[in-house]
Amino acid sequence: MGRLERPLAPDAGPVTAFARELRRLRTAAGSPGYRDMATRAMFSASVLSDAAAGYRLPTLQVALAFAEACGGDRATWERRWHEAARADGDDGTARPAVKAVQQHQENELRAADVRAVLPPPSQLPMEAHPLVGRRELLQRARALTAPSYGGQRPAAPLVISGQVGVGKTAFALRLAHELAVNLPDGQLYANLDPAADGRKDAAGIAGGFLEALGIPTDRIPNDPGQRIGLYRSLLNRRRLLVVLDGVQHERQIRELLIAAPESRIIITSRSRLLGLDGIGRIRLPALDRDESMELLAQLLGGDRVGTEPRACLRLADACGDLPLALNLAGRRIAARPEWMLQDSVSELLGDGPGGPGGPGGQDGRGGQRSPGRFLGRLQIGDDALSNRLDSAYRLLTPWARLMLRQFAGSDNPPSVDNVVYESADALAMLVERSAQPVEDLLERLLDAGLLDHSDLPGQYGLTPMARAYALTQPDPTEEDPASASAPAAARGQAHARQSG
């Protein structure tokens, strides 16, 4: 059944007369339901019903939308509305205060009632495959995104950080799809990684979100501050999920953050974004070895992994248990099901024909393998680990590049998880600088996604993938400006082709 007609207001002169005319127009059109009218008028059924109730004169835009939804002539009804407004004591023109009130009413009606005529946005990307591991971290993330103190304190935005390729987006999407079930007003997603054309400021992001929420373009403020304010107002009034993926720095999103009563905000970044206050944080580590084997079983099949577990262990070791490296390697191997798994892994690592280990391969540790060859082959379609590392490396200062290079060339042997660990004091001796500025450089490398902390204070870890990448880059002290401006990923892939 349609919405019941509200009783007409007691006679209030021209306002009641105008409402009576609107009712006659609707009757002449066959008495369409207010919900049907709302889909054409772009105002909710309750707003249209109020317009024909006669308690107050509707705004001009609501009156015209009502008339056009019933087949009325726009010019005729605009004239009738002005006549009613003049008879009611307003000449329908020109007072700035009245205009401001009407503008505010229109914005409020459009913003608050657009859900009645438009579907809520559903912008979350699909999950490529079920998330492997991370159970304890997911439980912690759920707790951080839940209101605290019995709902009296709203949930703060959550930052998910970690090194390049550790699976921040996959983790965020798993959490987001869980939270979305209880946030029916929609999901908003923005990829802010420069590699995905995501170089946007806060006002640009807010403008895109407002359009997705159904706010007409002519109702979105041109002033950046007002636009962001309108976005925050909607976030405060609705139950929305916002995912800001690949954030580069705090300034990019600071104005978009709000601890809304019902909405939730999830942020991913290589950086910890320590300049943001009042937010929750989770840093993702690499997978443990059992989780790496579970991921390979998803990609290659449990039977295949169970038949040749040693080959998979070698692959996980070479990838440093990094989810993106494992994913790219696994998909590359899965594309050739006719190969024995051991031969596929040996060929990919450079231990196959033409590699140091011969056709049967060794254990991956006996030969002098080119550091860039395996990294250069971790590419499927338009997705490559070297591209991600390159986007992080380009943002480094020359001193930070030198520090990364020195770390990669360290004589420290890899640990059992194939990660090279070094202390800030030891690295300071390598570059002949004091420990404090060296530690600052290491922290910048960590926030670039190229290092991670170890379990020991003052110690940092360099994964095999980041180490291989650093060793393919030219010495920053010898790099000329022309080569410095060239894409580093292209140099690394050329090195891999030459060594392959």
Short mmCIF file of C-alpha atoms in Angstrom, two decimals:
data_model
loop_
_atom_site.label_atom_id
_atom_site.label_comp_id
_atom_site.label_asym_id
_atom_site.label_seq_id
_atom_site.Cartn_x
_atom_site.Cartn_y
_atom_site.Cartn_z
CA MET A 1 0.00 0.00 0.00
CA GLY A 2 1.08 3.59 -0.66
CA ARG A 3 1.49 6.33 1.90
CA LEU A 4 -1.84 7.50 3.35
CA GLU A 5 -2.79 11.11 2.61
CA ARG A 6 -2.23 13.38 5.60
CA PRO A 7 -5.30 15.33 6.72
CA LEU A 8 -5.43 18.79 5.21
CA ALA A 9 -4.52 21.53 7.66
CA PRO A 10 -7.28 23.80 8.99
CA ASP A 11 -7.85 26.67 6.61
CA ALA A 12 -4.78 28.87 6.74
CA GLY A 13 -5.55 30.95 3.70
CA PRO A 14 -3.31 30.82 0.61
CA VAL A 15 -1.07 28.04 2.01
CA THR A 16 -4.02 25.67 2.48
CA ALA A 17 -5.41 26.69 -0.92
CA PHE A 18 -2.11 25.89 -2.60
CA ALA A 19 -1.98 22.47 -0.90
CA ARG A 20 -5.54 21.79 -2.05
CA GLU A 21 -4.51 22.56 -5.65
CA LEU A 22 -1.59 20.13 -5.36
CA ARG A 23 -4.00 17.42 -4.17
CA ARG A 24 -6.31 18.07 -7.11
CA LEU A 25 -3.37 17.78 -9.49
CA ARG A 26 -2.39 14.45 -7.95
CA THR A 27 -5.98 13.17 -8.18
CA ALA A 28 -6.17 14.22 -11.84
CA ALA A 29 -2.96 12.27 -12.49
CA GLY A 30 -4.57 9.07 -11.18
CA SER A 31 -3.51 9.41 -7.52
CA PRO A 32 0.01 8.00 -7.90
CA GLY A 33 1.60 6.79 -4.68
CA TYR A 34 4.00 9.15 -2.97
CA ARG A 35 6.77 6.56 -3.23
CA ASP A 36 6.30 6.41 -6.99
CA MET A 37 6.34 10.19 -7.14
CA ALA A 38 9.53 10.27 -5.06
CA THR A 39 11.47 8.31 -7.68
CA ARG A 40 10.68 11.02 -10.23
CA ALA A 41 10.77 14.07 -7.97
CA MET A 42 14.09 13.25 -6.21
CA PHE A 43 12.48 14.16 -2.88
CA SER A 44 11.31 11.60 -0.38
CA ALA A 45 7.68 10.53 -0.03
CA SER A 46 7.40 12.26 3.36
CA VAL A 47 8.57 15.59 1.92
CA LEU A 48 6.03 15.39 -0.93
CA SER A 49 3.25 14.42 1.46
CA ASP A 50 4.06 17.41 3.69
CA ALA A 51 3.91 19.70 0.65
CA ALA A 52 0.24 18.78 0.12
CA ALA A 53 -0.72 18.95 3.80
CA GLY A 54 -1.12 22.73 3.95
CA TYR A 55 0.65 23.38 7.23
CA ARG A 56 3.31 25.51 5.55
CA LEU A 57 4.15 26.60 2.05
CA PRO A 58 6.64 24.16 0.51
CA THR A 59 9.79 25.55 -1.01
CA LEU A 60 9.62 26.36 -4.70
CA GLN A 61 11.81 23.38 -5.66
CA VAL A 62 9.64 20.92 -3.72
CA ALA A 63 6.46 22.39 -5.23
CA LEU A 64 7.81 22.15 -8.78
CA ALA A 65 9.08 18.61 -8.21
CA PHE A 66 5.61 17.61 -6.91
CA ALA A 67 3.88 19.19 -9.92
CA GLU A 68 6.21 17.65 -12.49
CA ALA A 69 5.85 14.20 -10.89
CA CYS A 70 2.09 14.51 -11.54
CA GLY A 71 2.45 15.83 -15.07
CA GLY A 72 1.91 19.49 -14.19
CA ASP A 73 3.32 22.36 -16.23
CA ARG A 74 6.43 23.80 -14.57
CA ALA A 75 5.82 27.42 -15.61
CA THR A 76 2.18 27.30 -14.47
CA TRP A 77 3.05 25.93 -11.06
CA GLU A 78 5.94 28.32 -10.59
CA ARG A 79 3.50 31.20 -11.18
CA ARG A 80 0.97 29.67 -8.74
CA TRP A 81 3.65 29.24 -6.08
CA HIS A 82 4.72 32.91 -6.36
CA GLU A 83 1.06 33.98 -6.11
CA ALA A 84 0.63 31.92 -2.94
CA ALA A 85 3.90 33.27 -1.51
CA ARG A 86 2.84 36.89 -2.12
CA ALA A 87 -0.63 36.28 -0.69
CA ASP A 88 0.97 34.71 2.37
CA GLY A 89 2.97 37.89 2.99
CA ASP A 90 6.14 37.11 1.00
CA ASP A 91 6.62 38.55 -2.47
CA GLY A 92 8.71 35.52 -3.43
CA THR A 93 11.75 37.59 -4.25
CA ALA A 94 14.87 38.88 -3.04
CA ARG A 95 15.48 38.87 0.67
CA PRO A 96 18.90 37.32 1.27
CA ALA A 97 17.84 35.80 4.59
CA VAL A 98 14.89 34.03 2.96
CA LYS A 99 17.10 32.81 0.15
CA ALA A 100 19.61 31.45 2.64
CA VAL A 101 16.89 29.63 4.57
CA GLN A 102 15.45 28.14 1.39
CA GLN A 103 18.91 27.07 0.23
CA HIS A 104 19.55 25.43 3.59
CA GLN A 105 16.19 23.65 3.47
CA GLU A 106 16.87 22.34 -0.01
CA ASN A 107 20.32 21.07 0.93
CA GLU A 108 18.96 19.43 4.06
CA LEU A 109 16.10 17.76 2.23
CA ARG A 110 18.28 16.53 -0.59
CA ALA A 111 20.99 15.25 1.76
CA ALA A 112 18.72 13.65 4.33
CA ASP A 113 16.17 12.08 2.02
CA VAL A 114 18.22 10.95 -0.96
CA ARG A 115 18.20 7.41 0.44
CA ALA A 116 14.50 7.19 -0.42
CA VAL A 117 15.17 7.48 -4.15
CA LEU A 118 18.76 6.28 -4.70
CA PRO A 119 20.45 3.03 -3.67
CA PRO A 120 23.21 3.41 -1.08
CA PRO A 121 26.74 3.35 -2.51
CA SER A 122 28.51 -0.03 -2.46
CA GLN A 123 32.04 0.86 -3.53
CA LEU A 124 34.08 -1.82 -1.74
CA PRO A 125 36.22 -3.86 -4.16
CA MET A 126 35.78 -7.62 -4.17
CA GLU A 127 37.97 -9.83 -2.03
CA ALA A 128 40.17 -11.82 -4.40
CA HIS A 129 40.36 -14.81 -2.05
CA PRO A 130 39.70 -15.61 1.61
CA LEU A 131 42.11 -13.93 4.00
CA VAL A 132 44.75 -16.30 5.31
CA GLY A 133 45.68 -16.13 8.99
CA ARG A 134 45.46 -12.80 10.83
CA ARG A 135 42.82 -14.16 13.21
CA GLU A 136 44.12 -12.44 16.33
CA LEU A 137 44.71 -9.19 14.45
CA LEU A 138 41.19 -9.29 13.03
CA GLN A 139 39.80 -9.78 16.51
CA ARG A 140 41.78 -6.77 17.69
CA ALA A 141 40.59 -4.70 14.72
CA ARG A 142 36.97 -5.56 15.51
CA ALA A 143 37.49 -4.38 19.07
CA LEU A 144 39.12 -1.13 17.92
CA THR A 145 36.24 -0.35 15.56
CA ALA A 146 33.54 -1.00 18.16
CA PRO A 147 32.12 1.80 20.35
CA SER A 148 33.61 1.80 23.83
CA TYR A 149 32.21 2.39 27.31
CA GLY A 150 28.82 0.91 26.47
CA GLY A 151 28.45 2.94 23.31
CA GLN A 152 29.05 6.29 25.00
CA ARG A 153 32.30 6.89 23.10
CA PRO A 154 32.17 6.45 19.29
CA ALA A 155 34.71 4.30 17.50
CA ALA A 156 37.81 6.15 16.31
CA PRO A 157 39.19 5.72 12.77
CA LEU A 158 41.56 2.75 12.40
CA VAL A 159 44.95 2.89 10.61
CA ILE A 160 46.31 -0.39 9.22
CA SER A 161 50.00 -0.03 8.37
CA GLY A 162 52.80 -2.31 7.24
CA GLN A 163 55.58 -2.83 4.77
CA VAL A 164 55.12 -3.05 1.00
CA GLY A 165 53.24 -6.23 0.00
CA VAL A 166 52.24 -7.30 3.52
CA GLY A 167 48.52 -7.42 2.66
CA LYS A 168 47.12 -4.21 4.16
CA THR A 169 44.36 -3.80 1.57
CA ALA A 170 43.30 -7.46 1.80
CA PHE A 171 43.10 -7.19 5.59
CA ALA A 172 41.17 -3.91 5.41
CA LEU A 173 38.66 -5.33 2.91
CA ARG A 174 38.05 -8.41 5.06
CA LEU A 175 37.32 -6.18 8.04
CA ALA A 176 35.28 -3.75 5.92
CA HIS A 177 33.03 -6.46 4.50
CA GLU A 178 32.34 -7.66 8.04
CA LEU A 179 31.50 -4.17 9.31
CA ALA A 180 29.37 -3.32 6.26
CA VAL A 181 26.67 -5.75 7.38
CA ASN A 182 25.70 -3.34 10.18
CA LEU A 183 26.20 -0.12 8.18
CA PRO A 184 23.25 -0.06 5.75
CA ASP A 185 23.68 3.50 4.45
CA GLY A 186 26.55 2.49 2.19
CA GLN A 187 30.25 1.86 1.73
CA LEU A 188 32.63 4.50 0.35
CA TYR A 189 36.07 3.56 -1.00
CA ALA A 190 38.95 5.66 -2.33
CA ASN A 191 42.28 4.34 -3.62
CA LEU A 192 44.80 7.08 -2.85
CA ASP A 193 47.92 5.30 -4.11
CA PRO A 194 49.63 7.48 -6.75
CA ALA A 195 50.11 4.38 -8.89
CA ALA A 196 46.30 4.17 -9.13
CA ASP A 197 45.89 7.85 -10.01
CA GLY A 198 44.95 8.44 -6.41
CA ARG A 199 46.68 11.78 -5.83
CA LYS A 200 43.74 13.59 -4.28
CA ASP A 201 43.39 16.10 -1.52
CA ALA A 202 40.77 16.01 1.21
CA ALA A 203 38.35 18.31 -0.64
CA GLY A 204 38.56 16.21 -3.82
CA ILE A 205 37.94 13.00 -1.89
CA ALA A 206 34.98 14.56 -0.06
CA GLY A 207 33.49 15.78 -3.35
CA GLY A 208 33.61 12.30 -4.83
CA PHE A 209 32.02 10.80 -1.75
CA LEU A 210 29.22 13.39 -1.74
CA GLU A 211 28.38 12.55 -5.35
CA ALA A 212 28.35 8.84 -4.49
CA LEU A 213 25.91 9.60 -1.67
CA GLY A 214 23.53 11.18 -4.17
CA ILE A 215 24.12 14.85 -3.45
CA PRO A 216 23.44 16.71 -6.74
CA THR A 217 26.52 18.33 -8.23
CA ASP A 218 25.01 21.80 -8.00
CA ARG A 219 24.45 21.26 -4.25
CA ILE A 220 28.10 20.38 -3.50
CA PRO A 221 29.86 23.51 -2.18
CA ASN A 222 32.75 24.89 -4.20
CA ASP A 223 34.52 26.05 -1.07
CA PRO A 224 36.79 23.19 0.11
CA GLY A 225 36.05 23.77 3.79
CA GLN A 226 32.27 23.79 3.29
CA ARG A 227 32.48 20.67 1.10
CA ILE A 228 34.41 18.79 3.76
CA GLY A 229 31.99 20.07 6.40
CA LEU A 230 28.99 18.72 4.49
CA TYR A 231 30.73 15.35 4.13
CA ARG A 232 31.43 15.19 7.86
CA SER A 233 27.82 16.17 8.63
CA LEU A 234 26.50 13.27 6.55
CA LEU A 235 29.00 10.89 8.13
CA ASN A 236 27.78 11.97 11.55
CA ARG A 237 24.10 11.44 10.69
CA ARG A 238 24.29 8.16 8.81
CA ARG A 239 25.62 4.64 9.23
CA LEU A 240 28.39 4.62 6.65
CA LEU A 241 31.64 2.73 6.11
CA VAL A 242 34.59 4.66 4.65
CA VAL A 243 37.79 2.98 3.43
CA LEU A 244 40.75 5.23 2.53
CA ASP A 245 43.28 2.91 0.88
CA GLY A 246 46.94 3.71 0.26
CA VAL A 247 47.14 7.00 2.14
CA GLN A 248 50.45 8.77 1.57
CA HIS A 249 50.58 11.28 4.43
CA GLU A 250 48.50 12.77 7.20
CA ARG A 251 47.54 15.99 5.38
CA GLN A 252 45.78 13.97 2.72
CA ILE A 253 43.03 12.77 5.07
CA ARG A 254 43.22 14.63 8.39
CA GLU A 255 40.16 16.80 7.65
CA LEU A 256 38.12 13.76 6.57
CA LEU A 257 38.39 11.99 9.91
CA ILE A 258 35.61 12.01 12.45
CA ALA A 259 34.64 9.75 15.35
CA ALA A 260 31.01 9.43 14.23
CA PRO A 261 28.41 7.70 16.43
CA GLU A 262 27.46 5.07 13.83
CA SER A 263 29.91 5.37 10.90
CA ARG A 264 33.30 3.63 10.68
CA ILE A 265 36.54 4.74 8.96
CA ILE A 266 39.35 2.35 7.92
CA ILE A 267 42.68 3.65 6.62
CA THR A 268 45.57 1.73 5.05
CA SER A 269 49.05 3.15 4.67
CA ARG A 270 52.66 2.03 4.54
CA SER A 271 53.29 4.79 7.06
CA ARG A 272 52.11 4.59 10.64
CA LEU A 273 50.72 8.14 10.18
CA LEU A 274 51.94 9.12 13.61
CA GLY A 275 50.86 12.72 12.99
CA LEU A 276 47.21 11.70 13.40
CA ASP A 277 45.94 11.83 16.97
CA GLY A 278 42.98 10.05 18.51
CA ILE A 279 42.95 7.02 16.17
CA GLY A 280 43.47 3.28 16.54
CA ARG A 281 46.45 1.53 14.95
CA ILE A 282 47.35 -1.98 13.81
CA ARG A 283 50.63 -2.89 12.11
CA LEU A 284 50.65 -6.06 10.02
CA PRO A 285 53.70 -8.35 10.10
CA ALA A 286 54.61 -10.89 7.45
CA LEU A 287 52.83 -14.24 7.63
CA ASP A 288 54.22 -17.05 9.71
CA ARG A 289 55.39 -20.11 7.79
CA ASP A 290 52.24 -22.17 8.37
CA GLU A 291 50.12 -19.28 7.06
CA SER A 292 52.36 -19.03 3.99
CA MET A 293 51.78 -22.72 3.27
CA GLU A 294 48.03 -22.20 3.70
CA LEU A 295 48.12 -19.35 1.18
CA LEU A 296 50.06 -21.47 -1.34
CA ALA A 297 47.54 -24.28 -0.83
CA GLN A 298 44.76 -21.85 -1.77
CA LEU A 299 46.60 -20.81 -4.93
CA LEU A 300 48.04 -24.16 -6.04
CA GLY A 301 45.69 -26.70 -4.49
CA GLY A 302 46.08 -28.57 -1.23
CA ASP A 303 46.96 -31.87 -2.93
CA ARG A 304 49.76 -30.32 -4.95
CA VAL A 305 51.26 -28.57 -1.92
CA GLY A 306 50.88 -31.69 0.21
CA THR A 307 52.72 -33.77 -2.38
CA GLU A 308 55.73 -31.43 -2.65
CA PRO A 309 55.91 -29.47 0.62
CA ARG A 310 59.68 -28.87 0.43
CA ALA A 311 59.33 -26.91 -2.81
CA CYS A 312 56.67 -24.72 -1.18
CA LEU A 313 58.84 -24.17 1.88
CA ARG A 314 61.68 -23.00 -0.40
CA LEU A 315 59.32 -20.60 -2.13
CA ALA A 316 57.96 -19.21 1.15
CA ASP A 317 61.53 -18.73 2.39
CA ALA A 318 62.54 -16.86 -0.79
CA CYS A 319 59.45 -14.63 -0.51
CA GLY A 320 60.14 -13.84 3.14
CA ASP A 321 56.53 -14.95 3.86
CA LEU A 322 55.33 -11.72 2.23
CA PRO A 323 51.70 -12.22 1.08
CA LEU A 324 52.01 -10.27 -2.19
CA ALA A 325 55.21 -12.08 -3.21
CA LEU A 326 53.63 -15.45 -2.39
CA ASN A 327 50.46 -14.51 -4.28
CA LEU A 328 52.29 -13.46 -7.44
CA ALA A 329 54.61 -16.46 -7.36
CA GLY A 330 51.73 -18.86 -6.65
CA ARG A 331 49.58 -17.53 -9.49
CA ARG A 332 52.52 -17.72 -11.88
CA ILE A 333 53.15 -21.34 -10.96
CA ALA A 334 49.43 -22.20 -11.04
CA ALA A 335 49.30 -21.02 -14.67
CA ARG A 336 51.54 -24.00 -15.60
CA PRO A 337 49.88 -27.01 -13.99
CA GLU A 338 51.74 -29.43 -16.28
CA TRP A 339 55.05 -28.67 -14.53
CA MET A 340 56.25 -30.47 -11.45
CA LEU A 341 56.02 -28.08 -8.51
CA GLN A 342 59.71 -28.54 -7.65
CA ASP A 343 60.75 -27.65 -11.21
CA SER A 344 58.44 -24.61 -11.29
CA VAL A 345 59.87 -23.27 -8.06
CA SER A 346 63.48 -23.92 -9.16
CA GLU A 347 62.89 -22.18 -12.47
CA LEU A 348 61.23 -19.19 -10.79
CA LEU A 349 64.01 -18.82 -8.22
CA GLY A 350 66.74 -19.11 -10.85
CA ASP A 351 67.86 -22.61 -9.86
CA GLY A 352 66.49 -24.26 -13.00
CA PRO A 353 68.02 -24.48 -16.46
CA GLY A 354 70.65 -21.78 -16.77
CA GLY A 355 70.59 -21.12 -13.03
CA PRO A 356 73.23 -21.99 -10.53
CA GLY A 357 71.59 -25.15 -9.33
CA GLY A 358 71.00 -26.97 -12.61
CA PRO A 359 67.75 -28.60 -13.73
CA GLY A 360 67.06 -30.29 -10.44
CA GLY A 361 67.93 -27.20 -8.42
CA GLN A 362 69.52 -27.04 -5.00
CA ASP A 363 68.03 -25.87 -1.76
CA GLY A 364 68.16 -22.29 -2.97
CA ARG A 365 71.18 -21.42 -0.81
CA GLY A 366 74.11 -23.10 -2.53
CA GLY A 367 74.50 -20.88 -5.61
CA GLN A 368 75.12 -17.20 -6.24
CA ARG A 369 71.70 -16.14 -7.41
CA SER A 370 71.20 -12.68 -8.88
CA PRO A 371 69.22 -10.67 -6.31
CA GLY A 372 67.01 -9.03 -8.92
CA ARG A 373 66.10 -12.05 -11.03
CA PHE A 374 63.44 -13.55 -8.77
CA LEU A 375 62.03 -10.13 -7.89
CA GLY A 376 61.83 -9.19 -11.58
CA ARG A 377 59.78 -12.32 -12.29
CA LEU A 378 57.20 -11.64 -9.60
CA GLN A 379 54.82 -10.07 -12.07
CA ILE A 380 51.37 -11.16 -13.23
CA GLY A 381 49.62 -8.99 -15.80
CA ASP A 382 49.83 -5.38 -14.62
CA ASP A 383 50.67 -6.30 -11.02
CA ALA A 384 54.33 -6.49 -10.00
CA LEU A 385 56.02 -6.35 -6.61
CA SER A 386 58.85 -4.27 -8.08
CA ASN A 387 56.34 -1.55 -9.03
CA ARG A 388 55.16 -1.30 -5.44
CA LEU A 389 58.72 -1.14 -4.13
CA ASP A 390 59.60 1.42 -6.77
CA SER A 391 56.76 3.74 -5.73
CA ALA A 392 58.11 3.69 -2.17
CA TYR A 393 61.76 4.15 -3.23
CA ARG A 394 61.02 7.22 -5.37
CA LEU A 395 59.87 9.14 -2.29
CA LEU A 396 63.12 8.59 -0.38
CA THR A 397 65.77 11.25 0.13
CA PRO A 398 69.32 10.49 -1.10
CA TRP A 399 70.43 9.83 2.48
CA ALA A 400 67.57 7.37 3.03
CA ARG A 401 68.44 5.59 -0.23
CA LEU A 402 72.05 5.31 0.87
CA MET A 403 70.98 3.90 4.22
CA LEU A 404 68.79 1.30 2.53
CA ARG A 405 71.66 0.36 0.21
CA GLN A 406 74.09 0.01 3.11
CA PHE A 407 71.57 -2.10 5.04
CA ALA A 408 71.06 -4.38 2.02
CA GLY A 409 74.81 -4.83 1.62
CA SER A 410 75.32 -5.69 5.27
CA ASP A 411 77.40 -8.78 6.05
CA ASN A 412 74.83 -9.94 8.59
CA PRO A 413 73.47 -13.35 7.53
CA PRO A 414 69.69 -13.72 7.20
CA SER A 415 67.86 -15.14 10.20
CA VAL A 416 65.76 -18.28 10.15
CA ASP A 417 62.88 -16.30 8.56
CA ASN A 418 65.28 -15.05 5.82
CA VAL A 419 65.14 -11.48 7.16
CA VAL A 420 68.35 -9.51 7.74
CA TYR A 421 68.33 -7.78 11.14
CA GLU A 422 70.60 -4.91 12.09
CA SER A 423 70.75 -2.36 14.89
CA ALA A 424 70.78 1.39 14.40
CA ASP A 425 74.18 1.57 16.13
CA ALA A 426 75.76 -0.94 13.74
CA LEU A 427 74.34 0.84 10.69
CA ALA A 428 75.57 4.17 12.04
CA MET A 429 79.10 2.77 12.00
CA LEU A 430 78.67 1.70 8.37
CA VAL A 431 77.79 5.21 7.21
CA GLU A 432 80.05 6.93 9.74
CA ARG A 433 77.32 8.99 11.33
CA SER A 434 75.97 9.24 14.87
CA ALA A 435 73.21 6.87 15.90
CA GLN A 436 70.38 9.40 16.34
CA PRO A 437 70.16 10.71 12.72
CA VAL A 438 70.63 7.14 11.47
CA GLU A 439 67.70 5.99 13.59
CA ASP A 440 65.61 8.82 12.16
CA LEU A 441 66.47 7.61 8.63
CA LEU A 442 65.54 4.04 9.58
CA GLU A 443 62.19 5.25 10.89
CA ARG A 444 61.57 6.99 7.57
CA LEU A 445 62.41 3.77 5.73
CA LEU A 446 59.99 1.95 8.02
CA ASP A 447 57.22 4.44 7.20
CA ALA A 448 58.06 4.05 3.50
CA GLY A 449 57.22 0.34 3.84
CA LEU A 450 60.76 -0.89 3.20
CA LEU A 451 61.77 -1.95 6.73
CA ASP A 452 60.09 -3.33 9.80
CA HIS A 453 60.86 -3.40 13.51
CA SER A 454 62.23 -6.53 15.09
CA ASP A 455 61.27 -7.78 18.52
CA LEU A 456 64.40 -6.17 20.01
CA PRO A 457 64.58 -2.43 20.79
CA GLY A 458 66.61 -0.44 18.30
CA GLN A 459 66.77 -3.26 15.76
CA TYR A 460 65.26 -3.27 12.28
CA GLY A 461 64.51 -6.01 9.76
CA LEU A 462 65.00 -6.02 5.98
CA THR A 463 62.96 -8.64 4.10
CA PRO A 464 64.50 -10.60 1.20
CA MET A 465 62.28 -8.84 -1.33
CA ALA A 466 63.20 -5.32 -0.17
CA ARG A 467 66.85 -6.37 0.10
CA ALA A 468 66.87 -7.76 -3.45
CA TYR A 469 65.28 -4.56 -4.71
CA ALA A 470 67.81 -2.32 -2.92
CA LEU A 471 70.73 -4.28 -4.35
CA THR A 472 69.47 -3.72 -7.91
CA GLN A 473 69.46 0.06 -7.47
CA PRO A 474 72.49 2.20 -8.33
CA ASP A 475 74.66 3.55 -5.55
CA PRO A 476 73.00 6.87 -4.54
CA THR A 477 76.44 8.49 -4.21
CA GLU A 478 77.22 7.70 -7.86
CA GLU A 479 73.76 8.15 -9.38
CA ASP A 480 73.52 10.93 -11.97
CA PRO A 481 70.32 13.04 -12.22
CA ALA A 482 69.17 11.41 -15.46
CA SER A 483 69.28 7.90 -14.06
CA ALA A 484 67.79 9.06 -10.77
CA SER A 485 64.70 10.31 -12.55
CA ALA A 486 64.22 7.09 -14.53
CA PRO A 487 61.79 4.55 -13.09
CA ALA A 488 63.75 2.35 -10.73
CA ALA A 489 61.47 -0.63 -11.42
CA ALA A 490 62.43 -0.54 -15.09
CA ARG A 491 66.10 -0.65 -14.12
CA GLY A 492 65.49 -3.59 -11.81
CA GLN A 493 63.56 -5.53 -14.47
CA ALA A 494 66.26 -4.86 -17.05
CA HIS A 495 68.83 -6.20 -14.59
CA ALA A 496 66.67 -9.30 -14.11
CA ARG A 497 66.44 -9.91 -17.85
CA GLN A 498 70.21 -9.60 -18.27
CA SER A 499 70.89 -11.97 -15.40
CA GLY A 500 68.20 -14.44 -16.50
#
